[in-house]
PDB file of C-alpha atoms in Angstrom:
ATOM      1  CA  MET A  19      19.774  -9.872  -2.614  1.00 62.00           C
ATOM      2  CA  VAL A  20      23.002  -9.591  -0.716  1.00 71.00           C
ATOM      3  CA  ASP A  21      25.992 -11.490  -2.156  1.00 81.00           C
ATOM      4  CA  ARG A  22      26.800 -14.545  -0.040  1.00 79.00           C
ATOM      5  CA  SER A  23      30.398 -13.326   0.217  1.00 78.00           C
ATOM      6  CA  PHE A  24      29.009 -10.373   2.221  1.00 81.00           C
ATOM      7  CA  ALA A  25      26.307 -12.207   4.092  1.00 80.00           C
ATOM      8  CA  ASP A  26      28.228 -15.201   5.408  1.00 86.00           C
ATOM      9  CA  LEU A  27      30.242 -14.303   8.515  1.00 87.00           C
ATOM     10  CA  SER A  28      33.234 -16.483   7.628  1.00 89.00           C
ATOM     11  CA  LEU A  29      33.464 -15.025   4.108  1.00 90.00           C
ATOM     12  CA  ALA A  30      32.702 -11.461   5.211  1.00 91.00           C
ATOM     13  CA  SER A  31      35.643 -11.601   7.636  1.00 93.00           C
ATOM     14  CA  LEU A  32      37.916 -11.660   4.495  1.00 94.00           C
ATOM     15  CA  TYR A  33      36.556  -8.443   3.078  1.00 94.00           C
ATOM     16  CA  ASP A  34      39.290  -6.129   4.499  1.00 94.00           C
ATOM     17  CA  PRO A  35      42.209  -8.491   3.620  1.00 94.00           C
ATOM     18  CA  LEU A  36      40.886  -8.657   0.062  1.00 94.00           C
ATOM     19  CA  HIS A  37      40.282  -4.966  -0.168  1.00 94.00           C
ATOM     20  CA  PRO A  38      43.133  -3.166   1.633  1.00 94.00           C
ATOM     21  CA  TRP A  39      43.019   0.551   2.208  1.00 96.00           C
ATOM     22  CA  GLY A  40      44.087   2.331  -0.930  1.00 95.00           C
ATOM     23  CA  PRO A  41      43.935   5.539  -3.010  1.00 96.00           C
ATOM     24  CA  GLY A  42      40.155   5.429  -3.382  1.00 96.00           C
ATOM     25  CA  ASP A  43      39.745   5.367   0.366  1.00 97.00           C
ATOM     26  CA  GLU A  44      42.133   8.297   0.801  1.00 97.00           C
ATOM     27  CA  PHE A  45      40.233  10.239  -1.821  1.00 97.00           C
ATOM     28  CA  CYS A  46      36.946   9.673  -0.016  1.00 98.00           C
ATOM     29  CA  LEU A  47      38.380  10.328   3.418  1.00 98.00           C
ATOM     30  CA  GLY A  48      39.428  13.821   2.350  1.00 97.00           C
ATOM     31  CA  LEU A  49      35.849  14.504   1.180  1.00 98.00           C
ATOM     32  CA  VAL A  50      34.382  13.076   4.317  1.00 98.00           C
ATOM     33  CA  MET A  51      36.586  15.206   6.604  1.00 98.00           C
ATOM     34  CA  SER A  52      35.440  18.357   4.779  1.00 97.00           C
ATOM     35  CA  ALA A  53      31.723  17.560   5.128  1.00 98.00           C
ATOM     36  CA  GLY A  54      29.572  18.186   8.205  1.00 97.00           C
ATOM     37  CA  SER A  55      27.282  15.189   7.646  1.00 98.00           C
ATOM     38  CA  VAL A  56      28.045  12.104   5.629  1.00 98.00           C
ATOM     39  CA  LEU A  57      26.144   8.958   4.459  1.00 98.00           C
ATOM     40  CA  ASP A  58      28.370   6.064   3.320  1.00 98.00           C
ATOM     41  CA  ALA A  59      25.984   3.919   1.243  1.00 98.00           C
ATOM     42  CA  GLY A  60      27.355   0.372   1.160  1.00 96.00           C
ATOM     43  CA  CYS A  61      29.753   1.043   3.983  1.00 97.00           C
ATOM     44  CA  GLY A  62      30.933  -2.549   4.321  1.00 95.00           C
ATOM     45  CA  THR A  63      33.053  -3.125   7.395  1.00 96.00           C
ATOM     46  CA  GLY A  64      32.920   0.654   8.206  1.00 97.00           C
ATOM     47  CA  ARG A  65      36.563   1.531   7.910  1.00 97.00           C
ATOM     48  CA  LEU A  66      36.071   4.813   6.057  1.00 98.00           C
ATOM     49  CA  LEU A  67      33.793   6.368   8.653  1.00 98.00           C
ATOM     50  CA  ALA A  68      35.710   4.788  11.515  1.00 98.00           C
ATOM     51  CA  ARG A  69      38.894   6.336  10.275  1.00 98.00           C
ATOM     52  CA  ALA A  70      37.134   9.757   9.900  1.00 98.00           C
ATOM     53  CA  ARG A  71      35.923   9.584  13.489  1.00 98.00           C
ATOM     54  CA  ALA A  72      39.364   8.594  14.676  1.00 97.00           C
ATOM     55  CA  ALA A  73      40.782  11.547  12.772  1.00 97.00           C
ATOM     56  CA  GLY A  74      38.472  13.921  14.713  1.00 97.00           C
ATOM     57  CA  HIS A  75      35.364  14.280  12.505  1.00 98.00           C
ATOM     58  CA  PRO A  76      32.887  15.940  14.812  1.00 97.00           C
ATOM     59  CA  GLY A  77      29.684  15.710  12.779  1.00 97.00           C
ATOM     60  CA  ARG A  78      27.097  13.107  11.801  1.00 98.00           C
ATOM     61  CA  LEU A  79      28.523   9.934  10.239  1.00 98.00           C
ATOM     62  CA  THR A  80      26.046   7.290   9.045  1.00 98.00           C
ATOM     63  CA  GLY A  81      26.995   3.973   7.458  1.00 98.00           C
ATOM     64  CA  LEU A  82      24.369   2.010   5.548  1.00 97.00           C
ATOM     65  CA  ASP A  83      24.727  -1.558   4.337  1.00 96.00           C
ATOM     66  CA  PRO A  84      22.301  -4.478   3.690  1.00 94.00           C
ATOM     67  CA  ALA A  85      24.844  -7.091   4.842  1.00 94.00           C
ATOM     68  CA  ALA A  86      24.539  -7.786   8.564  1.00 94.00           C
ATOM     69  CA  ALA A  87      27.777  -9.782   8.547  1.00 93.00           C
ATOM     70  CA  LEU A  88      29.715  -6.648   7.464  1.00 96.00           C
ATOM     71  CA  LEU A  89      27.935  -4.382   9.917  1.00 96.00           C
ATOM     72  CA  VAL A  90      28.892  -6.611  12.757  1.00 95.00           C
ATOM     73  CA  GLN A  91      32.501  -5.677  12.019  1.00 95.00           C
ATOM     74  CA  ALA A  92      31.639  -1.996  11.550  1.00 97.00           C
ATOM     75  CA  ARG A  93      29.957  -1.787  14.951  1.00 97.00           C
ATOM     76  CA  ARG A  94      32.882  -3.476  16.666  1.00 96.00           C
ATOM     77  CA  ARG A  95      35.301  -1.126  14.905  1.00 96.00           C
ATOM     78  CA  GLU A  96      33.682   2.172  15.817  1.00 97.00           C
ATOM     79  CA  PRO A  97      30.576   2.351  18.036  1.00 95.00           C
ATOM     80  CA  GLY A  98      30.605   6.159  17.725  1.00 95.00           C
ATOM     81  CA  VAL A  99      29.193   6.006  14.193  1.00 98.00           C
ATOM     82  CA  GLU A 100      25.525   5.422  13.309  1.00 97.00           C
ATOM     83  CA  TRP A 101      25.425   2.057  11.571  1.00 98.00           C
ATOM     84  CA  VAL A 102      22.117   1.212   9.648  1.00 97.00           C
ATOM     85  CA  LEU A 103      21.141  -2.187   8.234  1.00 96.00           C
ATOM     86  CA  GLY A 104      19.335  -1.740   4.910  1.00 95.00           C
ATOM     87  CA  ASP A 105      19.713  -0.282   1.413  1.00 93.00           C
ATOM     88  CA  LEU A 106      19.092   3.247   0.155  1.00 93.00           C
ATOM     89  CA  ALA A 107      15.452   2.570  -0.743  1.00 87.00           C
ATOM     90  CA  SER A 108      14.598   0.999   2.635  1.00 85.00           C
ATOM     91  CA  ARG A 109      14.548   4.351   4.417  1.00 88.00           C
ATOM     92  CA  ALA A 110      13.003   7.748   3.852  1.00 90.00           C
ATOM     93  CA  TRP A 111      15.624  10.507   3.675  1.00 93.00           C
ATOM     94  CA  GLY A 112      15.022  14.225   4.107  1.00 93.00           C
ATOM     95  CA  GLY A 113      17.941  16.217   2.863  1.00 95.00           C
ATOM     96  CA  GLU A 114      20.098  15.248   5.866  1.00 95.00           C
ATOM     97  CA  PHE A 115      23.559  14.900   4.375  1.00 98.00           C
ATOM     98  CA  GLU A 116      26.147  17.209   2.822  1.00 98.00           C
ATOM     99  CA  LEU A 117      27.842  14.236   1.207  1.00 98.00           C
ATOM    100  CA  VAL A 118      26.844  10.753   0.112  1.00 98.00           C
ATOM    101  CA  VAL A 119      29.665   8.339  -0.872  1.00 98.00           C
ATOM    102  CA  MET A 120      29.795   4.890  -2.385  1.00 97.00           C
ATOM    103  CA  THR A 121      33.193   3.244  -2.092  1.00 95.00           C
ATOM    104  CA  GLY A 122      34.640  -0.032  -3.361  1.00 92.00           C
ATOM    105  CA  HIS A 123      32.685  -0.028  -6.664  1.00 96.00           C
ATOM    106  CA  THR A 124      29.487  -0.451  -4.654  1.00 96.00           C
ATOM    107  CA  PHE A 125      27.550   1.450  -7.271  1.00 97.00           C
ATOM    108  CA  GLN A 126      28.018  -1.511  -9.647  1.00 97.00           C
ATOM    109  CA  VAL A 127      25.821  -3.818  -7.551  1.00 96.00           C
ATOM    110  CA  LEU A 128      22.818  -1.777  -8.779  1.00 96.00           C
ATOM    111  CA  VAL A 129      22.294  -4.121 -11.667  1.00 95.00           C
ATOM    112  CA  GLY A 130      18.548  -3.593 -12.574  1.00 93.00           C
ATOM    113  CA  GLU A 131      17.233  -0.415 -14.065  1.00 95.00           C
ATOM    114  CA  ASP A 132      14.466  -0.017 -11.461  1.00 95.00           C
ATOM    115  CA  GLU A 133      16.910  -0.796  -8.694  1.00 95.00           C
ATOM    116  CA  LEU A 134      19.267   1.857  -9.970  1.00 96.00           C
ATOM    117  CA  ARG A 135      16.479   4.421 -10.378  1.00 96.00           C
ATOM    118  CA  ARG A 136      15.207   3.853  -6.817  1.00 96.00           C
ATOM    119  CA  ALA A 137      18.707   4.128  -5.327  1.00 97.00           C
ATOM    120  CA  LEU A 138      19.546   7.348  -7.174  1.00 97.00           C
ATOM    121  CA  SER A 139      16.194   8.933  -6.200  1.00 96.00           C
ATOM    122  CA  SER A 140      17.034   7.995  -2.546  1.00 97.00           C
ATOM    123  CA  VAL A 141      20.549   9.588  -2.893  1.00 97.00           C
ATOM    124  CA  ARG A 142      18.965  12.851  -4.148  1.00 97.00           C
ATOM    125  CA  ALA A 143      16.426  12.749  -1.280  1.00 96.00           C
ATOM    126  CA  ALA A 144      19.297  12.237   1.236  1.00 97.00           C
ATOM    127  CA  LEU A 145      21.335  15.253  -0.006  1.00 97.00           C
ATOM    128  CA  ALA A 146      21.009  18.635   1.481  1.00 95.00           C
ATOM    129  CA  PRO A 147      20.948  21.610  -0.888  1.00 93.00           C
ATOM    130  CA  GLY A 148      24.410  21.872  -2.496  1.00 91.00           C
ATOM    131  CA  GLY A 149      25.293  18.414  -1.300  1.00 96.00           C
ATOM    132  CA  ARG A 150      27.415  16.016  -3.352  1.00 97.00           C
ATOM    133  CA  PHE A 151      27.299  12.399  -4.357  1.00 98.00           C
ATOM    134  CA  VAL A 152      30.667  10.806  -4.985  1.00 98.00           C
ATOM    135  CA  PHE A 153      31.363   7.240  -6.251  1.00 98.00           C
ATOM    136  CA  GLY A 154      33.719   5.155  -8.299  1.00 98.00           C
ATOM    137  CA  THR A 155      33.001   2.551 -10.983  1.00 98.00           C
ATOM    138  CA  ARG A 156      35.136   0.453 -13.261  1.00 97.00           C
ATOM    139  CA  ASN A 157      35.373   1.758 -16.814  1.00 97.00           C
ATOM    140  CA  PRO A 158      33.725  -0.880 -19.088  1.00 96.00           C
ATOM    141  CA  ALA A 159      36.217   0.020 -21.858  1.00 95.00           C
ATOM    142  CA  ALA A 160      39.003  -1.400 -19.647  1.00 95.00           C
ATOM    143  CA  ARG A 161      37.285  -4.820 -19.481  1.00 94.00           C
ATOM    144  CA  ALA A 162      38.409  -5.612 -15.956  1.00 94.00           C
ATOM    145  CA  TRP A 163      36.395  -8.887 -16.069  1.00 95.00           C
ATOM    146  CA  SER A 164      38.792 -10.230 -18.727  1.00 93.00           C
ATOM    147  CA  ARG A 165      41.265 -10.760 -15.858  1.00 95.00           C
ATOM    148  CA  TRP A 166      38.724 -12.579 -13.670  1.00 96.00           C
ATOM    149  CA  THR A 167      40.098 -16.088 -14.342  1.00 95.00           C
ATOM    150  CA  PRO A 168      41.285 -19.030 -12.177  1.00 94.00           C
ATOM    151  CA  GLU A 169      44.868 -18.161 -13.201  1.00 95.00           C
ATOM    152  CA  HIS A 170      44.611 -14.848 -11.233  1.00 96.00           C
ATOM    153  CA  VAL A 171      44.563 -16.223  -7.685  1.00 96.00           C
ATOM    154  CA  ARG A 172      44.746 -13.968  -4.681  1.00 96.00           C
ATOM    155  CA  ARG A 173      46.115 -15.215  -1.416  1.00 96.00           C
ATOM    156  CA  VAL A 174      45.136 -13.719   1.872  1.00 95.00           C
ATOM    157  CA  VAL A 175      45.231 -14.595   5.574  1.00 95.00           C
ATOM    158  CA  GLY A 176      41.938 -14.604   7.431  1.00 90.00           C
ATOM    159  CA  PRO A 177      41.374 -13.478  10.999  1.00 89.00           C
ATOM    160  CA  ASP A 178      42.051 -17.004  12.289  1.00 89.00           C
ATOM    161  CA  GLY A 179      45.539 -16.985  10.685  1.00 93.00           C
ATOM    162  CA  ARG A 180      44.741 -19.459   8.000  1.00 93.00           C
ATOM    163  CA  ALA A 181      45.626 -18.904   4.384  1.00 96.00           C
ATOM    164  CA  VAL A 182      42.803 -18.571   1.808  1.00 96.00           C
ATOM    165  CA  ARG A 183      42.990 -18.669  -2.007  1.00 97.00           C
ATOM    166  CA  VAL A 184      40.430 -16.590  -3.919  1.00 97.00           C
ATOM    167  CA  TRP A 185      39.704 -16.457  -7.606  1.00 97.00           C
ATOM    168  CA  ARG A 186      36.943 -15.442 -10.012  1.00 97.00           C
ATOM    169  CA  GLU A 187      35.469 -16.969 -13.098  1.00 97.00           C
ATOM    170  CA  VAL A 188      33.154 -15.142 -15.517  1.00 96.00           C
ATOM    171  CA  GLU A 189      29.999 -16.943 -16.525  1.00 94.00           C
ATOM    172  CA  GLY A 190      28.762 -14.285 -18.984  1.00 87.00           C
ATOM    173  CA  ALA A 191      29.211 -10.670 -20.020  1.00 84.00           C
ATOM    174  CA  ALA A 192      25.982  -9.368 -21.624  1.00 71.00           C
ATOM    175  CA  GLY A 193      27.256  -6.829 -24.055  1.00 70.00           C
ATOM    176  CA  GLY A 194      29.968  -5.865 -21.572  1.00 70.00           C
ATOM    177  CA  GLU A 195      27.428  -4.076 -19.342  1.00 92.00           C
ATOM    178  CA  ARG A 196      26.275  -6.814 -16.964  1.00 95.00           C
ATOM    179  CA  VAL A 197      28.909  -9.348 -15.994  1.00 96.00           C
ATOM    180  CA  THR A 198      27.971 -12.510 -14.036  1.00 96.00           C
ATOM    181  CA  PHE A 199      30.746 -14.306 -12.274  1.00 96.00           C
ATOM    182  CA  THR A 200      31.605 -16.738  -9.458  1.00 96.00           C
ATOM    183  CA  THR A 201      34.079 -16.164  -6.677  1.00 96.00           C
ATOM    184  CA  THR A 202      35.660 -19.205  -5.093  1.00 97.00           C
ATOM    185  CA  PHE A 203      37.284 -19.374  -1.608  1.00 96.00           C
ATOM    186  CA  ALA A 204      39.552 -22.267  -0.865  1.00 96.00           C
ATOM    187  CA  GLY A 205      41.481 -23.129   2.201  1.00 94.00           C
ATOM    188  CA  GLY A 206      40.852 -21.593   5.592  1.00 87.00           C
ATOM    189  CA  SER A 207      38.646 -23.617   7.868  1.00 87.00           C
ATOM    190  CA  TRP A 208      36.197 -24.873   5.189  1.00 92.00           C
ATOM    191  CA  PRO A 209      36.185 -28.591   4.392  1.00 92.00           C
ATOM    192  CA  ARG A 210      35.543 -27.743   0.760  1.00 95.00           C
ATOM    193  CA  PRO A 211      35.820 -24.627  -1.444  1.00 95.00           C
ATOM    194  CA  GLN A 212      33.057 -22.045  -1.035  1.00 94.00           C
ATOM    195  CA  THR A 213      31.594 -20.485  -4.206  1.00 95.00           C
ATOM    196  CA  CYS A 214      29.454 -17.324  -4.529  1.00 95.00           C
ATOM    197  CA  ARG A 215      27.733 -16.024  -7.628  1.00 95.00           C
ATOM    198  CA  SER A 216      27.412 -12.316  -8.400  1.00 95.00           C
ATOM    199  CA  THR A 217      26.525  -9.816 -11.119  1.00 95.00           C
ATOM    200  CA  ARG A 218      27.952  -6.343 -11.642  1.00 96.00           C
ATOM    201  CA  ARG A 219      26.884  -3.621 -13.954  1.00 96.00           C
ATOM    202  CA  PHE A 220      29.483  -1.668 -15.960  1.00 97.00           C
ATOM    203  CA  LEU A 221      28.257   1.743 -17.241  1.00 97.00           C
ATOM    204  CA  ALA A 222      30.148   4.117 -19.354  1.00 96.00           C
ATOM    205  CA  ALA A 223      30.564   7.778 -18.345  1.00 97.00           C
ATOM    206  CA  ASP A 224      27.816   9.045 -20.595  1.00 96.00           C
ATOM    207  CA  ALA A 225      25.371   6.363 -19.369  1.00 96.00           C
ATOM    208  CA  LEU A 226      26.181   7.284 -15.751  1.00 97.00           C
ATOM    209  CA  ALA A 227      25.483  10.951 -16.504  1.00 97.00           C
ATOM    210  CA  ARG A 228      22.095  10.044 -18.055  1.00 97.00           C
ATOM    211  CA  SER A 229      21.020   7.923 -15.139  1.00 97.00           C
ATOM    212  CA  LEU A 230      22.025  10.548 -12.674  1.00 98.00           C
ATOM    213  CA  GLY A 231      20.283  13.253 -14.687  1.00 97.00           C
ATOM    214  CA  ARG A 232      17.019  11.360 -14.687  1.00 96.00           C
ATOM    215  CA  ALA A 233      17.225  11.273 -10.868  1.00 96.00           C
ATOM    216  CA  GLY A 234      17.812  15.011 -10.616  1.00 96.00           C
ATOM    217  CA  LEU A 235      21.559  14.732 -10.107  1.00 97.00           C
ATOM    218  CA  ARG A 236      24.075  16.616 -12.301  1.00 97.00           C
ATOM    219  CA  VAL A 237      27.595  15.491 -12.931  1.00 98.00           C
ATOM    220  CA  THR A 238      30.061  18.226 -12.010  1.00 97.00           C
ATOM    221  CA  GLU A 239      33.346  16.330 -12.308  1.00 97.00           C
ATOM    222  CA  GLN A 240      34.667  12.959 -13.591  1.00 97.00           C
ATOM    223  CA  PHE A 241      38.097  11.597 -13.194  1.00 98.00           C
ATOM    224  CA  GLY A 242      40.004   8.646 -14.567  1.00 98.00           C
ATOM    225  CA  ASP A 243      41.905   7.872 -11.409  1.00 97.00           C
ATOM    226  CA  TRP A 244      41.970   8.584  -7.703  1.00 97.00           C
ATOM    227  CA  GLU A 245      44.634  11.278  -8.239  1.00 97.00           C
ATOM    228  CA  ARG A 246      42.050  13.334 -10.136  1.00 97.00           C
ATOM    229  CA  GLY A 247      43.629  12.607 -13.472  1.00 97.00           C
ATOM    230  CA  PRO A 248      41.482  13.212 -16.601  1.00 97.00           C
ATOM    231  CA  LEU A 249      38.988  10.614 -17.697  1.00 97.00           C
ATOM    232  CA  ARG A 250      40.387   8.911 -20.824  1.00 96.00           C
ATOM    233  CA  PRO A 251      38.996   6.071 -23.003  1.00 94.00           C
ATOM    234  CA  ASP A 252      41.554   3.661 -21.467  1.00 93.00           C
ATOM    235  CA  SER A 253      41.080   4.767 -17.861  1.00 97.00           C
ATOM    236  CA  HIS A 254      40.452   1.916 -15.496  1.00 97.00           C
ATOM    237  CA  GLU A 255      38.223   3.982 -13.201  1.00 98.00           C
ATOM    238  CA  ILE A 256      35.401   6.428 -13.588  1.00 98.00           C
ATOM    239  CA  ILE A 257      35.169   8.638 -10.477  1.00 98.00           C
ATOM    240  CA  THR A 258      32.082  10.688 -10.575  1.00 98.00           C
ATOM    241  CA  VAL A 259      31.114  13.796  -8.504  1.00 98.00           C
ATOM    242  CA  ALA A 260      27.522  14.870  -8.779  1.00 98.00           C
ATOM    243  CA  GLU A 261      25.207  17.365  -7.048  1.00 96.00           C
ATOM    244  CA  SER A 262      21.441  17.513  -6.737  1.00 90.00           C
ATOM    245  CA  VAL A 263      19.539  19.862  -9.018  1.00 85.00           C
ATOM    246  CA  ARG A 264      16.997  21.873  -7.093  1.00 72.00           C
TER     247      ARG A 264
END
């Protein structure tokens, strides 16, 4: 099920202000520009592929997302990209892409084991021989959710120029692997605060490697930051590069 914060048009319009372009986007943009065909799984508002096209990428660029409200923004942003409504398992892939990317910690929405298995099998099916799968996740050892409290309020301005306050509250962290939380949006044009409930899965590097391996994907590199620094126990990120095993 798509999070309400992505499915509701008024909430989805805040995605870019809440997630400004950063080092992770730059990292992925360099990979996209060097690949002839790219699938962005969980493309959101489409800014990665739109920027690649604007920078002169001549090949096939496909953005996939199950949230129609986000794809509305992607299609407006760059009509010269193939935008597809759905998830990885909703379409048959035939080795069409040199690169599959997941940005913005999208990998962590794959909460269930069967859901994760199906998604990774679809990634492998989508990759051409020698193709790569690149994604970033939060390192569970850094316990990012410990800072998801009402005291940590973010303030952004929506497309209508109105200020919105956003904060998270954790409901439960099952062993530190699955974290359920609410996100509250207050202000803007809403007569009362809007609250969305979500769950994210935090997998350690070795667990990621095992899941990828079961799907026929082999980890070739893992970094602890978007500058390609080494993965350490206290790293906040786990950036994984994998390739299909044929």
